[in-house]
Coordinates of C-alpha atoms and ligand atoms in Angstrom, one line a residue:
X1 CA -4.0 -16.4 -21.8
X2 CA -4.8 -19.8 -20.1
X3 CA -5.8 -22.7 -22.3
X4 CA -9.6 -22.5 -22.7
X5 CA -11.5 -25.5 -21.4
X6 CA -14.9 -26.3 -22.8
X7 CA -17.0 -25.3 -19.9
X8 CA -20.2 -23.3 -20.4
X9 CA -20.8 -20.1 -18.5
X10 CA -23.7 -21.8 -16.7
X11 CA -21.5 -24.5 -15.4
X12 CA -18.8 -22.1 -14.2
X13 CA -21.4 -19.9 -12.5
X14 CA -22.5 -22.8 -10.3
X15 CA -19.1 -22.7 -8.5
X16 CA -17.4 -20.4 -6.1
X17 CA -13.6 -20.2 -6.4
X18 CA -11.6 -19.6 -3.2
X19 CA -8.0 -18.5 -3.4
X20 CA -5.3 -17.8 -0.8
X21 CA -1.8 -16.6 -1.6
X22 CA 1.6 -17.3 -0.1
X23 CA 4.2 -14.7 -1.1
X24 CA 7.9 -15.0 -0.4
X25 CA 9.9 -11.8 -0.4
X26 CA 13.6 -11.5 -0.2
X27 CA 14.9 -8.7 2.0
X28 CA 17.5 -6.2 0.8
X29 CA 19.9 -6.6 3.7
X30 CA 23.6 -6.4 3.0
X31 CA 24.3 -9.8 4.5
X32 CA 22.4 -13.0 4.9
X33 CA 19.9 -13.8 7.6
X34 CA 22.2 -15.7 10.0
X35 CA 25.7 -15.2 8.8
X36 CA 28.0 -12.5 7.4
X37 CA 27.9 -13.7 3.8
X38 CA 26.9 -11.2 1.1
X39 CA 23.2 -11.1 0.3
X40 CA 23.6 -10.5 -3.4
X41 CA 21.8 -11.9 -6.4
X42 CA 24.0 -14.0 -8.8
X43 CA 27.8 -14.2 -8.4
X44 CA 30.1 -17.1 -9.2
X45 CA 28.3 -20.2 -7.9
X46 CA 29.1 -21.2 -4.3
X47 CA 31.2 -18.1 -3.6
X48 CA 28.9 -16.3 -1.1
X49 CA 28.9 -19.2 1.4
X50 CA 30.3 -20.0 4.8
X51 CA 30.1 -22.8 7.4
X52 CA 26.8 -21.3 8.8
X53 CA 24.8 -21.1 5.5
X54 CA 26.4 -24.4 4.4
X55 CA 25.1 -26.0 7.5
X56 CA 28.4 -27.4 8.6
X57 CA 28.4 -29.1 12.0
X58 CA 29.0 -26.8 14.9
X59 CA 28.4 -23.6 13.0
X60 CA 26.0 -21.3 14.8
X61 CA 23.5 -18.8 13.3
X62 CA 23.4 -15.2 14.5
X63 CA 20.2 -13.2 13.5
X64 CA 20.6 -10.2 11.2
X65 CA 19.2 -7.2 12.9
X66 CA 18.4 -5.4 9.7
X67 CA 16.3 -8.4 8.5
X68 CA 14.2 -8.1 11.7
X69 CA 13.8 -4.3 11.1
X70 CA 12.7 -4.9 7.5
X71 CA 10.3 -7.6 8.5
X72 CA 8.7 -5.3 11.1
X73 CA 8.5 -2.5 8.6
X74 CA 6.9 -4.7 5.9
X75 CA 4.5 -6.2 8.5
X76 CA 3.3 -2.8 9.7
X77 CA 2.9 -1.5 6.1
X78 CA 0.3 -4.2 5.5
X79 CA -1.5 -3.6 8.8
X80 CA -0.1 -6.5 10.9
X81 CA 0.3 -6.6 14.6
X82 CA 3.8 -7.3 15.8
X83 CA 4.3 -10.2 18.2
X84 CA 6.8 -8.9 20.8
X85 CA 8.4 -12.3 21.4
X86 CA 8.5 -14.5 18.4
X87 CA 10.2 -17.9 18.0
X88 CA 12.4 -19.4 15.2
X89 CA 11.7 -23.0 14.4
X90 CA 13.3 -25.7 12.3
X91 CA 11.2 -26.9 9.4
X92 CA 12.7 -30.3 8.6
X93 CA 12.8 -31.6 5.1
X94 CA 15.4 -33.0 2.7
X95 CA 16.2 -31.1 -0.5
X96 CA 19.5 -31.0 -2.3
X97 CA 19.7 -27.3 -2.3
X98 CA 19.2 -27.0 1.4
X99 CA 22.3 -28.5 3.0
X100 CA 21.2 -28.2 6.6
X101 CA 18.3 -30.6 6.1
X102 CA 16.0 -28.0 7.6
X103 CA 15.0 -24.4 7.1
X104 CA 15.0 -21.9 9.9
X105 CA 11.5 -20.4 9.8
X106 CA 8.8 -19.4 12.2
X107 CA 5.9 -21.6 13.0
X108 CA 3.4 -21.1 15.8
X109 CA 4.8 -17.8 17.0
X110 CA 5.5 -15.7 13.9
X111 CA 6.7 -12.1 14.2
X112 CA 3.5 -10.6 12.8
X113 CA -0.2 -11.5 12.3
X114 CA -3.6 -10.1 11.4
X115 CA -3.0 -7.7 8.6
X116 CA -5.1 -6.7 5.6
X117 CA -5.0 -5.3 2.1
X118 CA -7.9 -3.4 0.6
X119 CA -8.2 -4.2 -3.1
X120 CA -10.6 -3.1 -5.9
X121 CA -13.1 -5.8 -6.8
X122 CA -16.7 -6.4 -7.8
X123 CA -19.8 -7.5 -5.9
X124 CA -22.1 -10.2 -7.1
X125 CA -24.1 -7.7 -9.1
X126 CA -21.0 -6.4 -10.9
X127 CA -20.6 -3.2 -9.0
X128 CA -17.1 -1.9 -8.3
X129 CA -16.4 -2.3 -4.5
X130 CA -13.4 -2.3 -2.2
X131 CA -12.6 -5.8 -0.8
X132 CA -10.7 -6.5 2.4
X133 CA -8.3 -9.4 2.0
X134 CA -7.1 -10.7 5.4
X135 CA -3.4 -11.4 5.9
X136 CA -3.0 -14.3 8.3
X137 CA 0.6 -13.8 9.1
X138 CA 4.0 -12.5 8.1
X139 CA 6.9 -14.6 9.3
X140 CA 10.7 -14.6 8.8
X141 CA 12.6 -17.4 7.3
X142 CA 15.7 -18.2 5.2
X143 CA 15.9 -19.0 1.5
X144 CA 17.3 -22.2 0.0
X145 CA 20.0 -22.5 -2.6
X146 CA 19.3 -23.2 -6.3
X147 CA 19.3 -26.4 -8.4
X148 CA 20.4 -25.8 -12.0
X149 CA 19.2 -28.4 -14.4
X150 CA 21.2 -29.0 -17.5
X151 CA 20.3 -31.1 -20.5
X152 CA 16.8 -31.9 -19.6
X153 CA 15.8 -35.6 -19.7
X154 CA 18.7 -36.9 -21.8
X155 CA 21.2 -39.4 -20.6
X156 CA 23.8 -36.8 -20.0
X157 CA 21.5 -34.6 -17.9
X158 CA 23.0 -33.2 -14.7
X159 CA 21.9 -31.0 -11.9
X160 CA 24.2 -28.5 -10.3
X161 CA 23.8 -26.9 -6.9
X162 CA 24.5 -23.2 -6.3
X163 CA 24.3 -22.3 -2.6
X164 CA 24.8 -18.6 -2.9
X165 CA 21.2 -18.0 -2.1
X166 CA 21.2 -20.2 1.0
X167 CA 20.3 -18.2 4.0
X168 CA 19.0 -15.1 2.2
X169 CA 16.5 -13.5 4.5
X170 CA 12.8 -13.8 3.5
X171 CA 9.5 -12.9 4.8
X172 CA 6.5 -15.1 3.9
X173 CA 3.2 -13.3 3.7
X174 CA 0.2 -15.6 3.9
X175 CA -3.2 -14.4 3.0
X176 CA -6.5 -15.7 4.3
X177 CA -8.5 -17.6 1.7
X178 CA -10.4 -14.4 1.0
X179 CA -9.7 -14.0 -2.8
X180 CA -12.5 -15.0 -5.2
X181 CA -11.3 -14.3 -8.7
X182 CA -8.1 -14.3 -10.7
X183 CA -8.4 -10.5 -11.1
X184 CA -8.5 -10.1 -7.4
X185 CA -5.3 -12.1 -7.1
X186 CA -3.7 -9.8 -9.6
X187 CA -4.9 -6.7 -7.7
X188 CA -3.7 -8.0 -4.4
X189 CA -0.3 -8.8 -5.7
X190 CA 0.0 -5.5 -7.5
X191 CA -0.9 -3.7 -4.3
X192 CA 1.3 -5.8 -2.1
X193 CA 4.3 -5.2 -4.4
X194 CA 3.6 -1.4 -4.5
X195 CA 3.6 -1.2 -0.7
X196 CA 6.7 -3.3 -0.3
X197 CA 8.6 -1.2 -2.8
X198 CA 7.6 1.9 -1.0
X199 CA 9.0 0.6 2.3
X200 CA 12.2 -0.3 0.5
X201 CA 12.6 -3.7 2.2
X202 CA 12.8 -5.5 -1.1
X203 CA 13.4 -4.8 -4.8
X204 CA 10.5 -7.2 -5.5
X205 CA 12.3 -8.2 -8.7
X206 CA 10.3 -11.3 -9.9
X207 CA 12.8 -12.3 -12.6
X208 CA 15.5 -12.6 -10.0
X209 CA 13.1 -14.3 -7.6
X210 CA 13.0 -11.6 -5.0
X211 CA 9.2 -11.9 -5.0
X212 CA 7.7 -15.3 -5.5
X213 CA 4.1 -16.4 -5.2
X214 CA 2.3 -19.7 -4.6
X215 CA -1.5 -19.6 -5.3
X216 CA -3.8 -22.0 -3.4
X217 CA -6.9 -22.6 -5.3
X218 CA -10.1 -24.5 -4.6
X219 CA -13.7 -24.4 -5.8
X220 CA -17.0 -25.4 -4.2
X221 CA -20.6 -25.3 -5.2
X222 CA -22.2 -21.9 -4.6
X223 CA -25.2 -23.8 -3.1
X224 CA -22.8 -25.3 -0.5
X225 CA -21.3 -21.9 0.2
X226 CA -24.6 -20.4 0.8
X227 CA -25.6 -23.3 3.1
X228 CA -22.4 -23.9 5.0
X229 CA -20.0 -20.9 4.4
X230 CA -16.4 -21.4 5.0
X231 CA -17.1 -24.9 6.3
X232 CA -17.7 -25.9 2.7
X233 CA -14.3 -24.9 1.3
X234 CA -13.2 -27.4 -1.3
X235 CA -9.9 -29.2 -1.5
X236 CA -7.1 -26.9 -2.6
X237 CA -4.3 -27.4 -5.1
X238 CA -1.3 -25.1 -4.9
X239 CA 0.2 -23.6 -8.0
X240 CA 3.9 -22.9 -7.3
X241 CA 6.5 -20.5 -8.5
X242 CA 4.9 -18.5 -11.3
X243 CA 7.2 -15.6 -12.1
X244 CA 4.9 -12.8 -13.2
X245 CA 1.5 -11.4 -12.0
X246 CA 0.0 -11.9 -15.4
X247 CA 1.0 -15.5 -15.5
X248 CA -0.4 -16.0 -12.0
X249 CA -3.7 -14.6 -13.1
X250 CA -3.7 -16.9 -16.0
X251 CA -2.7 -19.9 -13.9
X252 CA -5.4 -19.2 -11.3
X253 CA -8.0 -18.8 -14.1
X254 CA -6.9 -22.1 -15.6
X255 CA -6.8 -23.9 -12.3
X256 CA -10.4 -22.8 -11.4
X257 CA -11.7 -24.2 -14.6
X258 CA -9.7 -27.4 -14.4
X259 CA -11.0 -28.1 -10.9
X260 CA -14.6 -27.4 -12.0
X261 CA -14.1 -29.7 -14.9
X262 CA -12.8 -32.5 -12.6
X263 CA -15.9 -32.2 -10.3
X264 CA -18.3 -31.9 -13.2
X265 CA -16.8 -35.2 -14.6
X266 CA -17.7 -36.8 -11.3
X267 CA -14.1 -36.8 -9.9
X268 CA -12.6 -35.0 -7.0
X269 CA -9.8 -32.5 -6.7
X270 CA -6.6 -33.9 -5.3
X271 CA -4.6 -31.9 -2.8
X272 CA -1.3 -31.4 -4.6
X273 CA 1.3 -28.9 -5.9
X274 CA 1.1 -28.0 -9.5
X275 CA 3.4 -26.2 -11.9
X276 CA 2.3 -23.6 -14.5
X277 CA 3.5 -24.2 -18.0
X278 CA 3.3 -20.8 -19.7
X279 CA 3.9 -22.1 -23.2
X280 CA 0.9 -24.4 -23.0
X281 CA -1.2 -22.2 -20.7
X282 CA -2.0 -25.0 -18.3
X283 CA -0.9 -26.4 -14.9
X284 CA 0.7 -29.8 -14.4
X285 CA 0.8 -32.0 -11.3
X286 CA 4.2 -31.8 -9.6
X287 CA 3.7 -34.1 -6.7
X288 CA 1.2 -36.6 -7.7
X289 CA 0.6 -38.3 -4.4
X290 CA -1.7 -36.8 -1.8
X291 CA 0.9 -36.4 0.9
X292 CA 0.6 -34.6 4.1
X293 CA 3.9 -32.9 4.8
X294 CA 5.3 -33.6 8.2
X295 CA 8.0 -31.0 8.8
X296 CA 8.5 -32.0 12.4
X297 CA 8.7 -28.4 13.4
X298 CA 10.5 -27.7 16.7
X299 CA 12.0 -24.5 18.2
X300 CA 15.5 -23.7 16.8
X301 CA 17.8 -24.5 19.7
X302 CA 20.6 -22.3 18.4
X303 CA 18.6 -19.1 18.4
X304 CA 17.1 -17.3 21.4
X305 CA 13.5 -16.0 21.2
X306 CA 13.3 -12.8 19.2
X307 CA 12.1 -9.9 21.3
X308 CA 11.1 -6.7 19.5
X309 CA 10.0 -4.4 22.3
X310 CA 8.0 -1.2 22.1
X311 CA 11.1 1.0 22.0
X312 CA 12.7 -0.9 19.1
X313 CA 9.4 -1.0 17.2
X314 CA 9.1 2.7 17.5
X315 CA 12.6 3.2 16.2
X316 CA 11.8 0.9 13.2
X317 CA 8.6 2.7 12.4
X318 CA 10.3 6.1 12.2
X319 CA 11.6 4.8 8.9
X320 CA 8.0 4.2 7.6
X321 CA 7.4 6.3 4.5
X322 CA 4.0 7.7 3.6
X323 CA 2.4 4.7 1.8
X324 CA 0.9 4.9 -1.7
X325 CA -2.7 5.1 -0.7
X326 CA -2.2 8.0 1.7
X327 CA 0.0 9.8 -0.7
X328 CA -2.5 9.4 -3.4
X329 CA -5.3 11.0 -1.3
X330 CA -3.0 13.8 -0.2
X331 CA -1.7 14.7 -3.6
X332 CA -5.3 14.8 -4.9
X333 CA -6.4 17.2 -2.2
X334 CA -3.2 19.2 -1.8
X335 CA -2.8 19.9 -5.5
X336 CA -6.2 19.4 -6.9
X337 CA -5.1 16.5 -9.1
X338 CA -7.6 14.1 -10.5
X339 CA -7.8 10.7 -8.8
X340 CA -6.4 9.1 -11.9
X341 CA -3.4 11.4 -12.1
X342 CA -2.7 11.1 -8.4
X343 CA -2.8 7.3 -8.8
X344 CA -0.4 7.3 -11.7
X345 CA 2.0 9.6 -9.9
X346 CA 2.2 7.3 -6.8
X347 CA 2.3 3.8 -8.2
X348 CA 6.1 4.3 -8.2
X349 CA 7.8 5.9 -5.2
X350 CA 10.5 7.6 -7.3
X351 CA 8.0 9.1 -9.6
X352 CA 6.0 10.4 -6.6
X353 CA 9.1 11.8 -5.0
X354 CA 10.2 13.5 -8.2
X355 CA 6.8 15.0 -8.7
X356 CA 6.6 16.3 -5.1
X357 CA 10.0 17.9 -5.3
X358 CA 9.2 19.6 -8.7
X359 CA 5.7 20.7 -7.4
X360 CA 7.3 22.4 -4.4
X361 CA 9.6 24.5 -6.7
X362 CA 7.2 25.2 -9.6
X363 CA 4.6 27.9 -9.9
X364 CA 1.9 25.4 -10.8
X365 CA 2.0 21.8 -9.5
X366 CA -0.9 20.9 -11.8
X367 CA 1.2 22.0 -14.8
X368 CA 4.1 19.9 -13.5
X369 CA 1.8 16.9 -13.2
X370 CA 0.5 17.3 -16.7
X371 CA 3.9 17.6 -18.3
X372 CA 5.3 14.8 -16.3
X373 CA 2.5 12.4 -16.9
X374 CA 2.1 13.1 -20.6
X375 CA 5.1 14.6 -22.3
X376 CA 7.9 13.2 -20.1
X377 CA 6.3 9.8 -19.5
X378 CA 5.6 9.3 -23.2
X379 CA 9.1 10.1 -24.2
X380 CA 10.6 7.9 -21.6
X381 CA 8.5 5.0 -22.7
X382 CA 9.4 5.7 -26.4
X383 CA 13.1 5.5 -25.5
X384 CA 12.6 2.6 -23.1
X385 CA 14.0 4.7 -20.3
X386 CA 13.2 4.8 -16.6
X387 CA 12.8 8.0 -14.8
X388 CA 16.3 7.9 -13.4
X389 CA 17.6 8.0 -17.0
X390 CA 15.5 11.0 -18.1
X391 CA 17.6 13.7 -19.7
X392 CA 15.2 16.3 -18.2
X393 CA 16.3 16.9 -14.6
X394 CA 14.1 18.1 -11.8
X395 CA 15.1 21.7 -12.5
X396 CA 14.5 21.2 -16.2
X397 CA 11.0 20.0 -15.5
X398 CA 10.3 23.0 -13.2
X399 CA 11.6 25.4 -15.8
X400 CA 9.5 23.8 -18.6
X401 CA 6.4 23.9 -16.4
X402 CA 7.0 27.6 -15.4
X403 CA 7.5 28.7 -18.9
X404 CA 4.4 26.9 -20.1
X405 CA 2.4 28.2 -17.2
X406 CA 3.5 31.8 -17.9
X407 CA 2.5 31.3 -21.5
X408 CA 6.1 32.1 -22.6
X409 CA 6.2 28.9 -24.7
X410 CA 3.3 27.3 -26.5
X411 CA 2.5 23.7 -26.0
X412 CA 3.8 23.0 -29.5
X413 CA 7.1 24.7 -28.6
X414 CA 7.3 22.7 -25.4
X415 CA 6.9 19.5 -27.4
X416 CA 9.7 20.5 -29.8
X417 CA 12.0 21.5 -26.9
X418 CA 11.4 18.2 -25.1
X419 CA 11.9 16.3 -28.4
X420 CA 15.4 17.8 -28.6
X421 CA 16.1 17.0 -25.0
X422 CA 15.4 13.4 -25.6
X423 CA 17.1 13.0 -29.0
X424 CA 20.2 14.8 -27.9
X425 CA 20.2 13.6 -24.3
X426 CA 20.4 17.2 -23.0
X427 CA 18.6 18.8 -20.1
X428 CA 15.8 21.3 -20.7
X429 CA 17.7 24.4 -19.6
X430 CA 20.4 23.8 -22.1
X431 CA 18.1 23.2 -25.0
X432 CA 15.9 26.1 -24.1
X433 CA 18.9 28.5 -23.9
X434 CA 20.1 27.3 -27.2
X435 CA 16.8 27.0 -29.1
X436 CA 14.8 29.6 -27.2
X437 CA 11.8 29.9 -29.4
X438 CA 11.5 33.3 -31.0
X439 CA 8.5 34.6 -29.3
X440 CA 6.4 37.4 -30.6
X441 CA 5.4 39.5 -27.5
X442 CA 5.0 42.7 -29.4
X443 CA 1.4 43.7 -28.9
X444 CA 1.0 45.6 -32.2
X445 CA 2.4 42.7 -34.2
X446 CA 0.0 40.3 -32.6
X447 CA -2.9 42.7 -33.0
X448 CA -2.2 43.0 -36.7
X449 CA -2.4 39.2 -37.1
X450 CA -5.6 39.1 -35.1
X451 CA -7.2 41.7 -37.4
X452 CA -6.2 39.7 -40.4
X453 CA -7.8 36.5 -39.0
X454 CA -11.0 38.4 -38.0
X455 CA -11.4 39.9 -41.4
X456 CA -11.0 36.4 -43.0
X457 CA -13.6 34.7 -40.8
X458 CA -16.8 36.8 -40.5
X459 CA -19.0 33.7 -39.8
X460 CA -17.0 32.9 -36.6
X461 CA -17.1 36.5 -35.6
X462 CA -20.8 36.5 -35.9
X463 CA -21.0 33.3 -33.7
X464 CA -18.9 35.0 -31.0
X465 CA -21.0 38.1 -31.1
X466 CA -24.1 35.9 -30.9
X467 CA -22.8 34.7 -27.5
X468 CA -20.7 31.6 -28.3
X469 CA -17.6 32.9 -26.5
X470 CA -15.7 29.6 -26.9
X471 CA -15.2 30.5 -30.5
X472 CA -12.3 32.7 -29.3
X473 CA -10.2 29.5 -29.2
X474 CA -10.7 29.2 -33.0
X475 CA -9.1 32.7 -33.4
X476 CA -6.3 31.9 -31.0
X477 CA -5.5 28.8 -33.0
X478 CA -5.6 30.6 -36.4
X479 CA -3.3 33.4 -35.2
X480 CA -0.9 30.9 -33.6
X481 CA -0.7 29.1 -37.0
X482 CA -0.2 32.4 -38.8
X483 CA 2.7 33.3 -36.4
X484 CA 4.2 29.8 -36.9
X485 CA 3.6 29.0 -33.2
X486 CA 5.6 32.0 -32.1
X487 CA 2.9 34.3 -30.7
X488 CA 3.1 34.7 -26.9
X489 CA 0.1 32.5 -26.0
X490 CA -1.0 34.4 -22.8
X491 CA -0.8 37.7 -24.6
X492 CA -2.6 36.3 -27.7
X493 CA -5.5 35.0 -25.6
X494 CA -6.0 38.3 -23.9
X495 CA -5.8 40.3 -27.1
X496 CA -8.1 38.0 -29.1
X497 CA -10.9 38.4 -26.6
X498 CA -10.3 42.1 -26.4
X499 CA -10.5 42.5 -30.1
X500 CA -13.6 40.3 -30.5
X501 CA -15.4 42.2 -27.7
X502 CA -14.5 45.5 -29.2
Ligands
LIG1 P1 -1.2 -25.7 4.4 O1 -1.2 -26.2 5.8 O2 -1.6 -26.7 3.4 O3 0.0 -25.0 4.1 P2 -2.6 -23.3 5.2 O4 -3.8 -23.5 6.0 O5 -1.3 -23.0 5.9 O6 -2.4 -24.7 4.3 O7 -2.9 -22.3 4.0 C1 -2.0 -22.0 3.0 C2 -2.6 -21.0 2.1 O8 -3.7 -21.6 1.5 C3 -3.2 -19.8 2.8 O9 -3.0 -18.7 1.9 C4 -4.7 -20.1 2.9 O10 -5.4 -18.9 2.8 C5 -4.9 -20.9 1.6 N1 -6.0 -21.8 1.7 C6 -6.3 -22.6 2.8 N2 -7.4 -23.4 2.5 C7 -7.8 -23.1 1.3 C8 -8.8 -23.6 0.4 N3 -9.7 -24.5 0.8 N4 -8.9 -23.0 -0.8 C9 -8.1 -22.1 -1.2 N5 -7.1 -21.6 -0.5 C10 -6.9 -22.1 0.8
LIG2 ZN1 27.2 -17.7 5.1
LIG3 MG1 0.9 -23.5 5.6

């Protein structure tokens, strides 16, 4: 997706990319980080504000307890250690949408450090491996407001300031420079989002800015890397505020090639912030000058040290759900699901919960998984629905699975019933009661049809008698056709084999 640069694979192969990510995540607290204003996306501009989040003189911040609990939960879910006593600091800089002139953040004593994510990647020989990506820290801070630009670059252009977002609680999750490819970046972010969604601390909605990512990218010669290791890291450029994982992957890919091009041309990479232009598939310099930020951090005098003792930590962690990785392994072993199916069922917590509840009620969890992952998912996708909008309830799915498992409905009948559920927006029990397929469960009627099919297909009969027992499926299929899909499948299977063996 990124604009191709004319660099040969040989040139690209000389360089080692190095990437570290800074991810900002808005927390789903009811109120803001340091005041009682509503923490809610949107709203009439400048209506969710008060003296504290407007930074009026004399207003004092009070830390939101829920924000701390969410930060601890998120930190633990990504393997971080919690610092019992952490400190809020002021990060001073001027920006029109930040009325205080500083941001309350954490600096040298963040609430959490030393986490990790394990992501799928490849070794130098191209073999699939698991890679550990270190997480340097997770710290708490507040969001800024928003600048809205109107009438770009014409004489009447104006910028409006909406401070509703000011003071929204954030955690910033900073990775080590352990990522090596744009694909690894994509995997890391996917995994991070999956875990955060499971914990429920954020909705991670990228369009609304609940999850935002800055990618730090540098390249160095592989020969330097081999000789000097991390001491040879190149100068990084930071790509800011890209709002989808796919675009971030494209931006990182582009940025790697751009930097290699600069070095190959005899230039040097400048430390700067860059913006991704998706329409053009390239990054642009945002701050052209090489400027070292001096934020003049100092401890926030209006907030005491944050102490999260052992007791409180224990309380918070009682809300930790089973995380996707663990759930995946458990579903696979508990229900004998394939790794792929277990993975698909757990990417989304709601889907995993739905499956588990249905599996507990149904006769065959495997059948539930099969119907959920194929028939239901396919129809949801076709109707652009999410699981919560499915016409087939939990009990509907269980009923469908049990009927299919008992052979009381054929797979074709199941499909027809589900089609009706989705076109009429009715639950499975209702449709089944109304359209209950006429099933032929009369042994002699089925036997008569089997006889007919056997008589018509002597070659297949000979194959079966010659030892190719799988040919029985052919007869089942033919009889099913003859019965217009109404023969009781379990009974039919049994009778076909009996007849052929006779
Ligand atoms: P800064 O002080 O410029 O903010 P940090 O050391 O705090 O830099 O790192 C910010 C992010 O950049 C981290 O995710 C880190 O892993 C990453 N990073 C640091 N150095 C490099 C580098 N040379 N190349 C790529 N990423 C880097
Ligand atoms: Zn406020
Ligand atoms: Mg930094």
